[in-house]
PDB file of C-alpha atoms and ligand atoms in Angstrom:
ATOM      1  CA  MET A 203       1.367  -6.992 -15.649  1.00  0.00           C
ATOM      2  CA  ILE A 204       4.461  -5.892 -13.965  1.00  0.00           C
ATOM      3  CA  PHE A 205       5.203  -3.498 -16.888  1.00  0.00           C
ATOM      4  CA  ASP A 206       1.569  -2.238 -16.334  1.00  0.00           C
ATOM      5  CA  PHE A 207       1.936  -1.598 -12.937  1.00  0.00           C
ATOM      6  CA  ALA A 208       5.625  -0.090 -13.441  1.00  0.00           C
ATOM      7  CA  HIS A 209       4.194   2.001 -16.034  1.00  0.00           C
ATOM      8  CA  VAL A 210       1.208   3.964 -13.930  1.00  0.00           C
ATOM      9  CA  ALA A 211       3.675   3.987 -11.035  1.00  0.00           C
ATOM     10  CA  GLN A 212       5.984   6.095 -13.391  1.00  0.00           C
ATOM     11  CA  ILE A 213       3.695   8.659 -14.448  1.00  0.00           C
ATOM     12  CA  ALA A 214       2.689   9.619 -10.577  1.00  0.00           C
ATOM     13  CA  PRO A 215       3.206  13.180  -9.681  1.00  0.00           C
ATOM     14  CA  SER A 216       5.859  14.002  -7.049  1.00  0.00           C
ATOM     15  CA  CYS A 217       7.514  16.997  -5.524  1.00  0.00           C
ATOM     16  CA  SER A 218      10.052  18.504  -7.729  1.00  0.00           C
ATOM     17  CA  ASN A 219       9.402  15.153 -10.097  1.00  0.00           C
ATOM     18  CA  ASN A 220      11.816  13.510  -7.661  1.00  0.00           C
ATOM     19  CA  GLN A 221      10.135  10.182  -8.172  1.00  0.00           C
ATOM     20  CA  PRO A 222      11.078   8.839  -4.739  1.00  0.00           C
ATOM     21  CA  TRP A 223       9.281   5.507  -5.007  1.00  0.00           C
ATOM     22  CA  ARG A 224      11.165   2.188  -5.575  1.00  0.00           C
ATOM     23  CA  PHE A 225       9.564  -1.538  -6.070  1.00  0.00           C
ATOM     24  CA  ILE A 226      10.213  -5.056  -5.905  1.00  0.00           C
ATOM     25  CA  PHE A 227       7.902  -7.238  -7.510  1.00  0.00           C
ATOM     26  CA  VAL A 228       7.969 -10.681  -5.781  1.00  0.00           C
ATOM     27  CA  TYR A 229       5.999 -13.503  -7.549  1.00  0.00           C
ATOM     28  CA  LYS A 230       8.889 -16.587  -6.935  1.00  0.00           C
ATOM     29  CA  GLU A 231       7.220 -19.242  -4.423  1.00  0.00           C
ATOM     30  CA  GLU A 232      10.274 -19.602  -2.334  1.00  0.00           C
ATOM     31  CA  GLN A 233      10.751 -15.890  -1.715  1.00  0.00           C
ATOM     32  CA  LEU A 234       6.935 -15.331  -1.344  1.00  0.00           C
ATOM     33  CA  ARG A 235       7.338 -18.021   1.533  1.00  0.00           C
ATOM     34  CA  LYS A 236      10.032 -16.203   2.991  1.00  0.00           C
ATOM     35  CA  LEU A 237       8.008 -12.796   3.222  1.00  0.00           C
ATOM     36  CA  PHE A 238       5.246 -14.744   4.704  1.00  0.00           C
ATOM     37  CA  THR A 239       7.071 -15.446   7.756  1.00  0.00           C
ATOM     38  CA  THR A 240       7.619 -11.543   8.545  1.00  0.00           C
ATOM     39  CA  LEU A 241       3.663 -10.760   8.318  1.00  0.00           C
ATOM     40  CA  THR A 242       1.655  -9.842  11.433  1.00  0.00           C
ATOM     41  CA  PRO A 243      -0.647 -13.005  12.414  1.00  0.00           C
ATOM     42  CA  HIS A 244      -3.793 -11.240  11.511  1.00  0.00           C
ATOM     43  CA  ASN A 245      -2.257 -11.018   7.864  1.00  0.00           C
ATOM     44  CA  ASN A 246      -2.120 -14.923   7.067  1.00  0.00           C
ATOM     45  CA  TRP A 247      -4.819 -14.206   4.802  1.00  0.00           C
ATOM     46  CA  ILE A 248      -1.897 -13.009   2.461  1.00  0.00           C
ATOM     47  CA  GLU A 249      -0.489 -16.973   2.213  1.00  0.00           C
ATOM     48  CA  LYS A 250      -3.040 -17.245  -0.723  1.00  0.00           C
ATOM     49  CA  ALA A 251      -1.335 -14.126  -2.520  1.00  0.00           C
ATOM     50  CA  SER A 252       0.225 -14.985  -6.212  1.00  0.00           C
ATOM     51  CA  MET A 253       2.630 -11.461  -5.857  1.00  0.00           C
ATOM     52  CA  MET A 254       3.674  -8.969  -3.163  1.00  0.00           C
ATOM     53  CA  ILE A 255       4.931  -5.812  -4.379  1.00  0.00           C
ATOM     54  CA  ALA A 256       7.425  -4.249  -1.979  1.00  0.00           C
ATOM     55  CA  VAL A 257       7.151  -0.281  -1.934  1.00  0.00           C
ATOM     56  CA  PHE A 258      10.042   1.377  -0.305  1.00  0.00           C
ATOM     57  CA  SER A 259      11.976   4.937  -0.491  1.00  0.00           C
ATOM     58  CA  ASN A 260      14.266   6.833   1.424  1.00  0.00           C
ATOM     59  CA  PRO A 261      13.313  10.309   2.893  1.00  0.00           C
ATOM     60  CA  LYS A 262      16.436  11.592   1.157  1.00  0.00           C
ATOM     61  CA  PHE A 263      15.047  10.785  -2.231  1.00  0.00           C
ATOM     62  CA  ASP A 264      12.323  13.548  -1.976  1.00  0.00           C
ATOM     63  CA  CYS A 265      11.456  17.175  -0.968  1.00  0.00           C
ATOM     64  CA  ALA A 266      11.512  18.279   2.866  1.00  0.00           C
ATOM     65  CA  ILE A 267      10.150  21.516   3.498  1.00  0.00           C
ATOM     66  CA  LYS A 268      10.721  22.170   7.252  1.00  0.00           C
ATOM     67  CA  GLU A 269       8.809  19.168   8.972  1.00  0.00           C
ATOM     68  CA  ARG A 270       6.816  18.698   5.898  1.00  0.00           C
ATOM     69  CA  GLN A 271       8.716  15.026   4.172  1.00  0.00           C
ATOM     70  CA  TYR A 272       7.261  14.269   1.034  1.00  0.00           C
ATOM     71  CA  TYR A 273       8.471  10.741   0.525  1.00  0.00           C
ATOM     72  CA  LEU A 274       5.723   8.891   1.716  1.00  0.00           C
ATOM     73  CA  PHE A 275       3.151  11.315   0.354  1.00  0.00           C
ATOM     74  CA  ASP A 276       4.726  10.920  -3.215  1.00  0.00           C
ATOM     75  CA  THR A 277       5.030   6.964  -2.968  1.00  0.00           C
ATOM     76  CA  GLY A 278       1.464   6.923  -2.063  1.00  0.00           C
ATOM     77  CA  PHE A 279       0.477   8.423  -5.177  1.00  0.00           C
ATOM     78  CA  ALA A 280       2.407   5.608  -6.931  1.00  0.00           C
ATOM     79  CA  VAL A 281       0.974   3.124  -4.713  1.00  0.00           C
ATOM     80  CA  ALA A 282      -2.681   4.317  -5.525  1.00  0.00           C
ATOM     81  CA  PHE A 283      -2.209   4.434  -9.340  1.00  0.00           C
ATOM     82  CA  ILE A 284      -1.032   0.584  -9.342  1.00  0.00           C
ATOM     83  CA  MET A 285      -4.294  -0.259  -6.968  1.00  0.00           C
ATOM     84  CA  LEU A 286      -6.446   1.224  -9.469  1.00  0.00           C
ATOM     85  CA  ARG A 287      -4.648  -0.063 -12.605  1.00  0.00           C
ATOM     86  CA  ALA A 288      -4.898  -3.729 -10.937  1.00  0.00           C
ATOM     87  CA  THR A 289      -8.495  -2.976 -10.374  1.00  0.00           C
ATOM     88  CA  GLU A 290      -8.740  -2.323 -13.601  1.00  0.00           C
ATOM     89  CA  LEU A 291      -7.369  -5.474 -14.963  1.00  0.00           C
ATOM     90  CA  GLY A 292      -9.930  -7.325 -12.418  1.00  0.00           C
ATOM     91  CA  LEU A 293      -7.445  -7.984  -9.757  1.00  0.00           C
ATOM     92  CA  VAL A 294      -7.602  -7.440  -5.982  1.00  0.00           C
ATOM     93  CA  ALA A 295      -4.573  -5.037  -4.721  1.00  0.00           C
ATOM     94  CA  HIS A 296      -4.553  -4.359  -1.086  1.00  0.00           C
ATOM     95  CA  PRO A 297      -1.821  -2.439   1.061  1.00  0.00           C
ATOM     96  CA  ILE A 298      -0.469  -3.489   4.314  1.00  0.00           C
ATOM     97  CA  ALA A 299       1.127  -1.994   7.232  1.00  0.00           C
ATOM     98  CA  GLY A 300       1.641  -5.328   9.393  1.00  0.00           C
ATOM     99  CA  PHE A 301       4.686  -6.949   8.575  1.00  0.00           C
ATOM    100  CA  ASN A 302       8.570  -6.773  10.202  1.00  0.00           C
ATOM    101  CA  GLU A 303      10.415  -4.110   8.292  1.00  0.00           C
ATOM    102  CA  GLU A 304      13.756  -5.161   9.424  1.00  0.00           C
ATOM    103  CA  GLN A 305      12.878  -9.117   8.383  1.00  0.00           C
ATOM    104  CA  ALA A 306      11.279  -8.173   5.246  1.00  0.00           C
ATOM    105  CA  LYS A 307      14.182  -5.829   4.066  1.00  0.00           C
ATOM    106  CA  GLN A 308      16.761  -8.360   5.109  1.00  0.00           C
ATOM    107  CA  ILE A 309      15.167 -10.809   3.095  1.00  0.00           C
ATOM    108  CA  LEU A 310      14.603  -8.531  -0.082  1.00  0.00           C
ATOM    109  CA  GLY A 311      18.246  -7.374   0.407  1.00  0.00           C
ATOM    110  CA  ILE A 312      16.718  -3.825   0.538  1.00  0.00           C
ATOM    111  CA  PRO A 313      19.605  -1.369   1.687  1.00  0.00           C
ATOM    112  CA  GLU A 314      19.564  -0.195   5.535  1.00  0.00           C
ATOM    113  CA  GLU A 315      18.633   3.383   4.613  1.00  0.00           C
ATOM    114  CA  MET A 316      15.680   2.663   3.151  1.00  0.00           C
ATOM    115  CA  ARG A 317      12.360   2.757   4.493  1.00  0.00           C
ATOM    116  CA  LEU A 318       9.835  -0.198   3.542  1.00  0.00           C
ATOM    117  CA  ILE A 319       6.748   1.463   3.619  1.00  0.00           C
ATOM    118  CA  THR A 320       3.999  -1.189   2.343  1.00  0.00           C
ATOM    119  CA  PHE A 321       3.314  -4.230   0.359  1.00  0.00           C
ATOM    120  CA  ILE A 322       0.854  -4.233  -2.304  1.00  0.00           C
ATOM    121  CA  ILE A 323      -0.799  -7.684  -2.029  1.00  0.00           C
ATOM    122  CA  ILE A 324      -1.811  -8.692  -5.330  1.00  0.00           C
ATOM    123  CA  GLY A 325      -4.254 -11.744  -5.980  1.00  0.00           C
ATOM    124  CA  LYS A 326      -7.459 -12.950  -8.149  1.00  0.00           C
ATOM    125  CA  HIS A 327     -11.034 -12.009  -6.782  1.00  0.00           C
ATOM    126  CA  SER A 328     -12.701 -15.462  -4.986  1.00  0.00           C
ATOM    127  CA  SER A 329     -16.265 -16.067  -4.953  1.00  0.00           C
ATOM    128  CA  LYS A 330     -15.298 -18.080  -1.464  1.00  0.00           C
ATOM    129  CA  ILE A 331     -14.388 -16.257   1.766  1.00  0.00           C
ATOM    130  CA  ASN A 332     -11.088 -17.425   3.213  1.00  0.00           C
ATOM    131  CA  PRO A 333     -11.790 -19.036   6.589  1.00  0.00           C
ATOM    132  CA  VAL A 334      -8.554 -17.262   8.127  1.00  0.00           C
ATOM    133  CA  LEU A 335     -10.271 -14.087   7.943  1.00  0.00           C
ATOM    134  CA  SER A 336     -11.315 -12.563  11.082  1.00  0.00           C
ATOM    135  CA  GLU A 337     -15.297 -11.688  11.207  1.00  0.00           C
ATOM    136  CA  ASN A 338     -14.815  -8.328  10.747  1.00  0.00           C
ATOM    137  CA  MET A 339     -12.392  -8.801   7.718  1.00  0.00           C
ATOM    138  CA  LYS A 340     -15.208 -11.280   6.540  1.00  0.00           C
ATOM    139  CA  LEU A 341     -17.834  -8.480   6.573  1.00  0.00           C
ATOM    140  CA  GLY A 342     -15.651  -6.255   4.609  1.00  0.00           C
ATOM    141  CA  GLU A 343     -15.325  -8.713   1.862  1.00  0.00           C
ATOM    142  CA  LYS A 344     -19.267  -8.277   1.355  1.00  0.00           C
ATOM    143  CA  GLN A 345     -19.349  -4.858   2.069  1.00  0.00           C
ATOM    144  CA  ARG A 346     -16.887  -1.962   2.609  1.00  0.00           C
ATOM    145  CA  PRO A 347     -16.302  -0.901   6.048  1.00  0.00           C
ATOM    146  CA  PRO A 348     -18.074   2.296   7.196  1.00  0.00           C
ATOM    147  CA  ARG A 349     -16.525   5.813   6.532  1.00  0.00           C
ATOM    148  CA  LYS A 350     -16.552   8.774   8.407  1.00  0.00           C
ATOM    149  CA  GLU A 351     -19.317  11.319   7.817  1.00  0.00           C
ATOM    150  CA  LEU A 352     -18.335  13.827   5.181  1.00  0.00           C
ATOM    151  CA  SER A 353     -19.204  16.858   7.956  1.00  0.00           C
ATOM    152  CA  LYS A 354     -16.295  15.065   9.937  1.00  0.00           C
ATOM    153  CA  ILE A 355     -13.589  15.599   7.095  1.00  0.00           C
ATOM    154  CA  ILE A 356     -14.276  18.288   5.090  1.00  0.00           C
ATOM    155  CA  HIS A 357     -14.077  22.118   5.832  1.00  0.00           C
ATOM    156  CA  ILE A 358     -15.633  24.916   4.070  1.00  0.00           C
ATOM    157  CA  ASN A 359     -13.427  28.146   3.760  1.00  0.00           C
ATOM    158  CA  GLU A 360     -11.951  27.985   7.136  1.00  0.00           C
ATOM    159  CA  TYR A 361     -11.318  25.159   9.737  1.00  0.00           C
ATOM    160  CA  GLY A 362     -14.346  24.437  11.673  1.00  0.00           C
ATOM    161  CA  ASN A 363     -16.729  25.641   9.415  1.00  0.00           C
ATOM    162  CA  ASN A 364     -17.986  21.980   7.908  1.00  0.00           C
ATOM    163  CA  LEU A 365     -20.734  20.812   5.712  1.00  0.00           C
ATOM    164  CA  GLU A 366     -23.607  20.687   8.528  1.00  0.00           C
ATOM    165  CA  SER A 367     -23.374  24.706   8.764  1.00  0.00           C
ATOM    166  CA  GLN A 368     -23.703  25.278   5.250  1.00  0.00           C
TER     167      GLN A 368
HETATM  168  C1  LIG B1629      -1.314   2.095   4.921  1.00  0.00           C
HETATM  169  C2  LIG B1629      -2.434   0.969   4.841  1.00  0.00           C
HETATM  170  C3  LIG B1629      -2.017   0.080   5.920  1.00  0.00           C
HETATM  171  C4  LIG B1629      -2.892  -1.184   5.935  1.00  0.00           C
HETATM  172  N1  LIG B1629      -2.430  -2.467   6.595  1.00  0.00           N
HETATM  173  C5  LIG B1629      -3.432  -3.421   6.658  1.00  0.00           C
HETATM  174  C6  LIG B1629      -2.899  -4.914   7.258  1.00  0.00           C
HETATM  175  O1  LIG B1629      -1.695  -5.015   7.687  1.00  0.00           O
HETATM  176  N2  LIG B1629      -3.805  -5.721   7.002  1.00  0.00           N
HETATM  177  C7  LIG B1629      -4.944  -5.776   6.341  1.00  0.00           C
HETATM  178  O2  LIG B1629      -5.549  -6.746   6.225  1.00  0.00           O
HETATM  179  N3  LIG B1629      -5.317  -4.508   5.809  1.00  0.00           N
HETATM  180  C8  LIG B1629      -4.430  -3.449   6.023  1.00  0.00           C
HETATM  181  N4  LIG B1629      -4.810  -2.642   5.152  1.00  0.00           N
HETATM  182  C9  LIG B1629      -6.280  -2.178   4.812  1.00  0.00           C
HETATM  183  C10 LIG B1629      -7.142  -1.369   5.337  1.00  0.00           C
HETATM  184  O3  LIG B1629      -7.506  -2.140   6.589  1.00  0.00           O
HETATM  185  C11 LIG B1629      -8.458  -0.923   4.645  1.00  0.00           C
HETATM  186  O4  LIG B1629      -8.219  -0.258   3.263  1.00  0.00           O
HETATM  187  C12 LIG B1629      -9.531  -0.334   5.533  1.00  0.00           C
HETATM  188  O5  LIG B1629     -10.211  -0.947   6.345  1.00  0.00           O
HETATM  189  C13 LIG B1629     -10.721   0.013   4.484  1.00  0.00           C
HETATM  190  O6  LIG B1629     -11.347  -0.856   3.906  1.00  0.00           O
HETATM  191  P1  LIG B1629     -11.387  -0.901   2.343  1.00  0.00           P
HETATM  192  O7  LIG B1629     -10.283  -0.781   1.569  1.00  0.00           O
HETATM  193  O8  LIG B1629     -12.237  -2.229   1.958  1.00  0.00           O
HETATM  194  O9  LIG B1629     -12.500  -0.027   2.062  1.00  0.00           O
HETATM  195  C14 LIG B1629      -4.102  -1.446   5.273  1.00  0.00           C
HETATM  196  C15 LIG B1629      -4.608  -0.119   4.381  1.00  0.00           C
HETATM  197  C16 LIG B1629      -3.627   1.143   4.508  1.00  0.00           C
HETATM  198  C17 LIG B1629      -3.843   2.082   3.378  1.00  0.00           C
END
């Protein structure tokens, strides 16, 4: 499975083909337990996960065009590809931001100059809803949360000309 994920991440597009993404696949129980201590309290559902993928990069690894820094954008592509592949394999892949970056970097030995951007939590589907989930999260398990109207996010030909005015 690790090679599956690694290969789809490898083919993601990146600015000047810089490939700024780096990953640590963590599945050793002892190491997972250490990482669980870095999670924010509402992320305690993760304690049932069988693998956490640490996703990190360095702003210097990728294009910066004035203030447009592409390392996060390009690494996001690689993450999305891994999520799609996990879904294809029948697994659940969930990215998170709720963790203590400094603590997690120390546990994993990630050098100071790197940004630990996310963990992708990998697990199996379960027919039982985890009781530690908040009411909102339980709802989200049954039905994906609402999306903004298309007219709020799409503009046609110029800013402010949205779908409603077509
Ligand atoms: C950058 C990012 C950070 C996220 N952080 C968390 C998190 O810390 N904990 C969590 O339970 N979900 C987290 N999520 C999941 C989002 O809450 C979820 O994708 C969103 O509510 C939409 O739900 P859906 O993906 O089921 O459609 C994160 C998603 C992204 C893209």
